[in-house]
Coordinates of C-alpha atoms in Angstrom, one line a residue:
M1 CA -4.7 -30.4 64.2
A2 CA -5.7 -33.7 65.8
R3 CA -2.6 -35.5 66.9
Q4 CA 1.2 -35.3 66.4
T5 CA 4.1 -37.6 66.8
A6 CA 7.4 -35.8 66.8
G7 CA 10.5 -37.5 65.5
K8 CA 11.8 -40.3 67.7
A9 CA 10.5 -38.8 70.9
S10 CA 6.7 -39.3 70.8
K11 CA 4.3 -36.6 72.0
Q12 CA 0.7 -36.1 71.2
E13 CA -1.4 -33.0 71.0
G14 CA -5.2 -32.7 71.1
S15 CA -7.3 -30.5 68.8
S16 CA -6.4 -27.0 69.8
Y17 CA -7.7 -24.6 67.1
D18 CA -10.6 -22.2 67.3
K19 CA -13.0 -22.9 64.5
E20 CA -15.1 -19.8 65.0
G21 CA -11.9 -17.7 65.1
L22 CA -10.6 -19.3 61.9
I23 CA -13.9 -18.7 60.2
R24 CA -13.7 -15.0 61.1
E25 CA -10.0 -14.8 60.0
L26 CA -10.6 -16.3 56.6
G27 CA -13.7 -14.2 56.0
K28 CA -16.8 -14.6 53.8
E29 CA -15.2 -14.0 50.4
R30 CA -12.4 -16.5 50.8
L31 CA -14.7 -19.2 52.4
L32 CA -17.3 -18.9 49.6
K33 CA -14.4 -19.3 47.1
N34 CA -13.5 -22.6 48.8
L35 CA -17.2 -23.7 48.8
R36 CA -17.2 -23.0 45.0
R37 CA -14.0 -25.1 44.6
M38 CA -15.5 -28.0 46.4
L39 CA -18.8 -27.8 44.5
R40 CA -16.9 -27.7 41.2
I41 CA -15.0 -30.9 42.2
R42 CA -18.3 -32.6 43.3
N43 CA -20.2 -31.6 40.2
F44 CA -17.3 -32.5 37.9
E45 CA -17.0 -36.0 39.4
V46 CA -20.8 -36.7 39.3
R47 CA -21.2 -35.6 35.6
A48 CA -17.9 -37.2 34.5
E49 CA -18.9 -40.5 36.1
S50 CA -22.2 -40.3 34.3
A51 CA -20.3 -39.7 31.0
Y52 CA -18.3 -42.8 31.8
Q53 CA -21.4 -44.9 32.3
Q54 CA -22.8 -43.7 29.0
G55 CA -19.6 -44.8 27.2
F56 CA -18.1 -41.4 26.5
V57 CA -15.1 -42.0 28.8
G58 CA -12.9 -45.1 28.5
G59 CA -10.2 -46.6 30.6
F60 CA -10.3 -46.1 34.4
F61 CA -12.1 -43.5 36.4
H62 CA -11.5 -42.9 40.1
S63 CA -13.8 -40.4 41.9
Y64 CA -12.8 -38.0 44.6
I65 CA -16.3 -37.6 46.0
G66 CA -16.2 -37.4 49.8
Q67 CA -12.6 -36.2 50.0
E68 CA -13.0 -32.6 48.7
A69 CA -12.1 -30.8 51.9
V70 CA -8.5 -32.2 52.0
Q71 CA -6.9 -30.9 48.8
T72 CA -9.1 -27.7 48.8
A73 CA -7.7 -26.8 52.2
A74 CA -4.2 -27.7 51.2
I75 CA -4.3 -25.5 48.1
D76 CA -5.8 -22.6 49.9
V77 CA -3.2 -22.7 52.7
M78 CA -0.1 -23.3 50.6
G79 CA -1.0 -21.7 47.3
E80 CA -0.2 -23.0 43.8
K81 CA 3.4 -22.0 43.8
N82 CA 4.7 -25.4 45.0
W83 CA 5.3 -28.8 43.3
W84 CA 2.1 -30.9 43.6
I85 CA 2.0 -34.6 42.9
T86 CA -0.8 -37.1 43.3
S87 CA -2.2 -40.5 42.5
Y88 CA -4.6 -41.6 39.7
R89 CA -7.5 -39.9 41.7
C90 CA -6.3 -36.6 40.2
H91 CA -9.2 -34.7 38.8
A92 CA -9.7 -32.6 41.9
L93 CA -6.1 -31.4 42.2
A94 CA -6.0 -30.5 38.6
L95 CA -9.2 -28.4 39.0
L96 CA -7.8 -26.7 42.1
L97 CA -4.6 -25.8 40.3
G98 CA -6.5 -24.0 37.6
V99 CA -6.8 -26.5 34.8
H100 CA -10.0 -25.7 33.0
P101 CA -12.9 -28.2 33.3
N102 CA -13.1 -28.2 29.5
E103 CA -9.5 -29.4 29.2
I104 CA -10.0 -32.1 31.8
M105 CA -13.3 -33.4 30.5
A106 CA -11.9 -33.5 27.0
E107 CA -8.9 -35.5 28.3
L108 CA -11.3 -38.0 29.9
Y109 CA -13.2 -38.2 26.6
G110 CA -9.8 -38.9 24.8
R111 CA -10.1 -35.8 22.6
S112 CA -7.2 -33.7 21.1
T113 CA -8.3 -30.7 23.1
G114 CA -7.6 -32.5 26.3
N115 CA -5.0 -31.9 29.0
A116 CA -2.6 -34.4 27.4
Q117 CA -4.1 -34.3 23.9
G118 CA -6.3 -37.3 24.7
R119 CA -3.3 -39.6 25.5
G120 CA -3.4 -39.7 29.2
G121 CA -7.1 -40.1 30.1
S122 CA -8.5 -39.9 33.6
M123 CA -5.4 -40.9 35.6
H124 CA -2.8 -38.6 34.1
L125 CA -3.4 -34.9 34.4
Y126 CA -0.9 -32.1 34.5
S127 CA -0.4 -28.4 34.9
D128 CA 2.6 -26.0 35.3
R129 CA 2.7 -27.0 39.0
L130 CA 1.1 -30.5 38.9
L131 CA 3.6 -33.1 38.1
G132 CA 1.0 -35.6 37.2
G133 CA -1.5 -38.1 38.4
F134 CA 0.2 -41.6 38.6
G135 CA -1.5 -44.8 37.7
I136 CA 1.1 -46.9 39.5
V137 CA 0.4 -47.2 43.3
G138 CA 3.1 -45.2 45.0
G139 CA 4.7 -44.2 41.8
Q140 CA 4.3 -40.5 42.6
V141 CA 6.2 -40.7 45.9
P142 CA 9.8 -40.8 44.4
V143 CA 8.8 -38.1 42.0
A144 CA 7.7 -35.8 44.8
T145 CA 10.9 -36.6 46.6
G146 CA 12.9 -35.6 43.5
A147 CA 10.9 -32.3 43.3
A148 CA 11.8 -31.5 46.9
F149 CA 15.4 -32.3 46.1
T150 CA 15.3 -29.8 43.3
I151 CA 13.8 -27.1 45.6
K152 CA 16.7 -27.7 48.1
Y153 CA 19.4 -27.9 45.4
K154 CA 18.2 -24.5 43.9
N155 CA 18.0 -23.0 47.4
I156 CA 14.3 -22.0 46.9
K157 CA 13.1 -20.9 50.3
D158 CA 9.4 -20.3 49.8
E159 CA 8.4 -23.6 48.1
V160 CA 7.7 -27.2 49.1
A161 CA 6.8 -30.4 47.4
V162 CA 3.4 -31.8 48.3
C163 CA 2.7 -35.5 47.6
F164 CA -0.8 -37.0 48.0
L165 CA -1.0 -40.8 48.2
G166 CA -3.6 -43.4 49.3
D167 CA -3.4 -45.6 52.3
G168 CA -2.7 -48.5 50.0
A169 CA 0.6 -46.9 48.9
V170 CA 2.0 -47.0 52.4
A171 CA 2.9 -50.7 52.0
Q172 CA 4.9 -50.0 48.8
G173 CA 8.7 -50.1 49.0
A174 CA 9.0 -46.8 47.0
F175 CA 7.1 -45.0 49.9
H176 CA 9.7 -46.2 52.5
E177 CA 12.7 -45.6 50.3
S178 CA 11.5 -42.1 49.5
L179 CA 10.8 -41.1 53.1
N180 CA 14.3 -42.5 54.1
L181 CA 16.0 -40.3 51.5
A182 CA 13.9 -37.2 52.3
A183 CA 14.7 -37.5 56.0
L184 CA 18.4 -38.3 55.3
W185 CA 18.8 -35.2 53.1
D186 CA 16.4 -32.9 54.9
L187 CA 14.1 -32.3 51.9
P188 CA 11.1 -29.9 52.1
C189 CA 8.4 -32.4 51.2
I190 CA 4.9 -32.9 52.8
Y191 CA 3.7 -36.4 52.3
V192 CA -0.1 -36.6 52.7
I193 CA -1.7 -40.0 53.1
E194 CA -5.3 -39.6 52.2
N195 CA -6.6 -42.6 54.2
N196 CA -10.0 -43.2 52.7
Q197 CA -10.2 -46.5 54.6
W198 CA -10.1 -48.8 51.6
G199 CA -7.1 -49.8 49.4
M200 CA -9.3 -50.8 46.5
G201 CA -11.6 -53.2 48.4
T202 CA -9.5 -54.1 51.4
K203 CA -10.1 -52.4 54.7
V204 CA -7.0 -50.5 55.8
D205 CA -6.7 -52.5 59.1
R206 CA -6.4 -55.7 57.2
A207 CA -3.6 -54.4 55.0
L208 CA -1.4 -52.3 57.3
S209 CA 0.1 -53.3 60.6
V210 CA -0.3 -50.0 62.4
K211 CA -3.4 -48.0 63.3
R212 CA -2.1 -44.4 62.9
L213 CA -0.2 -44.3 59.7
A214 CA 1.7 -41.1 60.1
E215 CA 2.2 -41.1 63.8
E216 CA 3.6 -44.6 63.9
K217 CA 5.5 -44.6 60.6
A218 CA 7.1 -41.2 60.8
P219 CA 9.3 -41.8 63.9
G220 CA 11.1 -44.6 62.0
Y221 CA 12.5 -41.9 59.8
G222 CA 13.0 -39.3 62.4
M223 CA 10.2 -37.3 60.9
N224 CA 7.2 -35.5 62.5
G225 CA 3.9 -37.2 61.9
Y226 CA 0.4 -35.6 62.1
T227 CA -3.2 -36.9 61.9
F228 CA -6.1 -34.7 60.7
D229 CA -9.8 -35.1 60.3
G230 CA -10.1 -35.1 56.5
M231 CA -13.8 -34.6 56.5
D232 CA -13.6 -31.1 58.0
F233 CA -12.2 -28.3 55.9
F234 CA -11.2 -26.2 58.9
T235 CA -9.3 -29.0 60.7
C236 CA -7.5 -29.6 57.4
Y237 CA -6.8 -25.9 57.0
D238 CA -5.4 -25.4 60.5
G239 CA -3.3 -28.6 60.2
F240 CA -1.9 -27.9 56.8
R241 CA -1.0 -24.3 57.8
K242 CA 1.1 -25.5 60.8
V243 CA 2.7 -28.2 58.8
H244 CA 3.5 -25.8 55.9
Q245 CA 5.1 -23.3 58.2
E246 CA 7.1 -26.0 59.9
V247 CA 8.5 -27.4 56.6
L248 CA 9.4 -23.9 55.3
K249 CA 11.2 -23.1 58.6
T250 CA 13.1 -26.4 58.9
S251 CA 13.3 -27.7 55.3
K252 CA 12.6 -31.1 56.7
P253 CA 10.0 -33.6 55.5
V254 CA 6.7 -34.2 57.3
L255 CA 4.3 -37.1 57.1
V256 CA 0.6 -36.4 57.4
E257 CA -2.4 -38.7 57.6
V258 CA -5.9 -37.3 56.8
L259 CA -8.7 -39.6 57.8
T260 CA -11.4 -39.4 55.2
E261 CA -13.6 -41.7 53.2
R262 CA -14.6 -41.9 49.6
F263 CA -18.3 -42.2 48.9
K264 CA -17.9 -44.2 45.7
G265 CA -16.1 -47.5 44.9
H266 CA -12.4 -47.6 44.2
S267 CA -13.2 -46.9 40.5
V268 CA -16.5 -46.6 38.5
S269 CA -16.4 -50.4 37.9
D270 CA -16.3 -51.2 41.6
P271 CA -19.8 -51.7 43.1
G272 CA -18.3 -51.4 46.6
L273 CA -20.0 -54.5 47.9
Y274 CA -17.5 -54.7 50.8
R275 CA -19.4 -51.9 52.5
S276 CA -22.9 -52.4 53.9
K277 CA -25.6 -49.9 53.1
D278 CA -25.5 -48.7 56.8
E279 CA -21.8 -48.2 56.6
L280 CA -22.1 -46.1 53.5
K281 CA -24.9 -44.1 55.0
A282 CA -22.9 -43.4 58.1
C283 CA -19.9 -42.3 55.8
M284 CA -22.0 -40.0 53.7
A285 CA -23.5 -38.4 56.9
K286 CA -20.0 -36.9 57.3
D287 CA -20.1 -35.2 53.9
P288 CA -17.5 -32.4 54.0
I289 CA -19.4 -30.1 51.7
A290 CA -22.6 -30.4 53.8
H291 CA -20.7 -29.7 57.0
F292 CA -18.8 -26.8 55.4
K293 CA -22.1 -25.4 54.2
A294 CA -23.5 -25.6 57.8
D295 CA -20.5 -23.9 59.2
L296 CA -20.9 -21.0 56.8
E297 CA -24.6 -20.7 57.5
R298 CA -24.0 -20.5 61.2
A299 CA -21.4 -17.7 60.6
G300 CA -24.0 -15.8 58.5
Y301 CA -22.0 -16.1 55.3
L302 CA -24.4 -18.3 53.4
D303 CA -28.0 -19.1 53.0
D304 CA -29.8 -21.8 51.1
A305 CA -30.5 -19.6 48.1
L306 CA -26.9 -18.5 47.7
Y307 CA -25.7 -22.1 48.1
K308 CA -28.1 -23.3 45.3
A309 CA -27.0 -20.5 43.1
I310 CA -23.3 -21.4 43.4
D311 CA -24.0 -25.1 43.0
H312 CA -26.1 -24.3 39.8
E313 CA -23.3 -22.2 38.4
E314 CA -20.8 -24.9 38.9
K315 CA -23.1 -27.5 37.4
E316 CA -23.5 -25.4 34.3
I317 CA -19.7 -25.1 34.0
V318 CA -19.3 -28.8 34.0
L319 CA -22.2 -29.4 31.6
Q320 CA -20.6 -27.0 29.2
A321 CA -17.3 -28.9 29.6
M322 CA -19.1 -32.1 28.6
Q323 CA -20.5 -30.4 25.5
F324 CA -17.1 -29.1 24.7
A325 CA -15.5 -32.5 25.0
E326 CA -18.2 -34.2 23.0
E327 CA -17.8 -31.7 20.2
S328 CA -14.0 -31.8 20.2
P329 CA -12.0 -33.7 17.5
W330 CA -10.3 -37.0 18.1
P331 CA -6.5 -37.0 18.0
S332 CA -5.1 -37.7 14.5
P333 CA -3.3 -41.1 14.3
S334 CA -0.4 -39.2 12.5
V335 CA 0.6 -37.6 15.9
L336 CA 0.6 -40.9 17.8
E337 CA 4.3 -41.2 18.2
E338 CA 5.0 -37.5 18.9
G339 CA 6.8 -37.0 22.2
V340 CA 8.0 -40.6 22.4
F341 CA 11.7 -41.0 22.9
K342 CA 13.3 -43.1 20.1
E343 CA 17.0 -43.9 19.7

């Protein structure tokens, strides 16, 4: 865990966890499972983006490439039995929560076999514990706050609500209103700002008035704020574990900022001309999957042959999902108004 600001009385802590000890604690089987999870996300995004460029996918498409360590670590720490809410960059979280790649790809293709029967597309995915991807910037934050209220109202002691949002959402009024209510009512919600440095095409330091989003925003609501390195799985794991334990113990909200960076534009249609080639190269040198792979190799848990085998298996799963989606039927116009409230 990199840094912390606690409530109204500021204090900071340096990185204090033992990576080698954490690797031994988690063990080979569990870490290879997380490698597989990250490779599934990476392969899914690469092939789905290709499908978009070939005209199979319509609407918007926001890639999670470069940020895989964040939500993978969060799910592994906290488990699926929580309420999870995120933005329109939602493919990864759906995959991590067990939604089958066939179902997600079919949704991107707009087919009736999709996650929302072809009606939601890339930005709106759901599961029993995923309350949705939200196309409105910051729109998920009040929903997460409501989920945390439900947990408290029902006196559920072993669950929290986890809300992922981008740095661009921090300037939205809904973000501040939600944090105020969560702090006022002591709601068990973990708000995670995935600061990938760019709100669409605007650098974060040109859009927000503070440098450390969690550490400087949280004290205004009497909340604890933490900053993690979002490009390192183990830093995220250690940080989320401590935050999760804190929220379960106190039933109070926490604000987290994970410093990460997307390797693609804001969406597929964004060429990312606001970043130079050198900046992008430096960003991609911090690839969380490559660094995770290197950590497992040093621990003796992984070699190049095993890595290639896992990557190939995940690639084949995604290619099969693309075939499934392409062969799936289109929704019938007769069901277009089903599920729509009408007086």
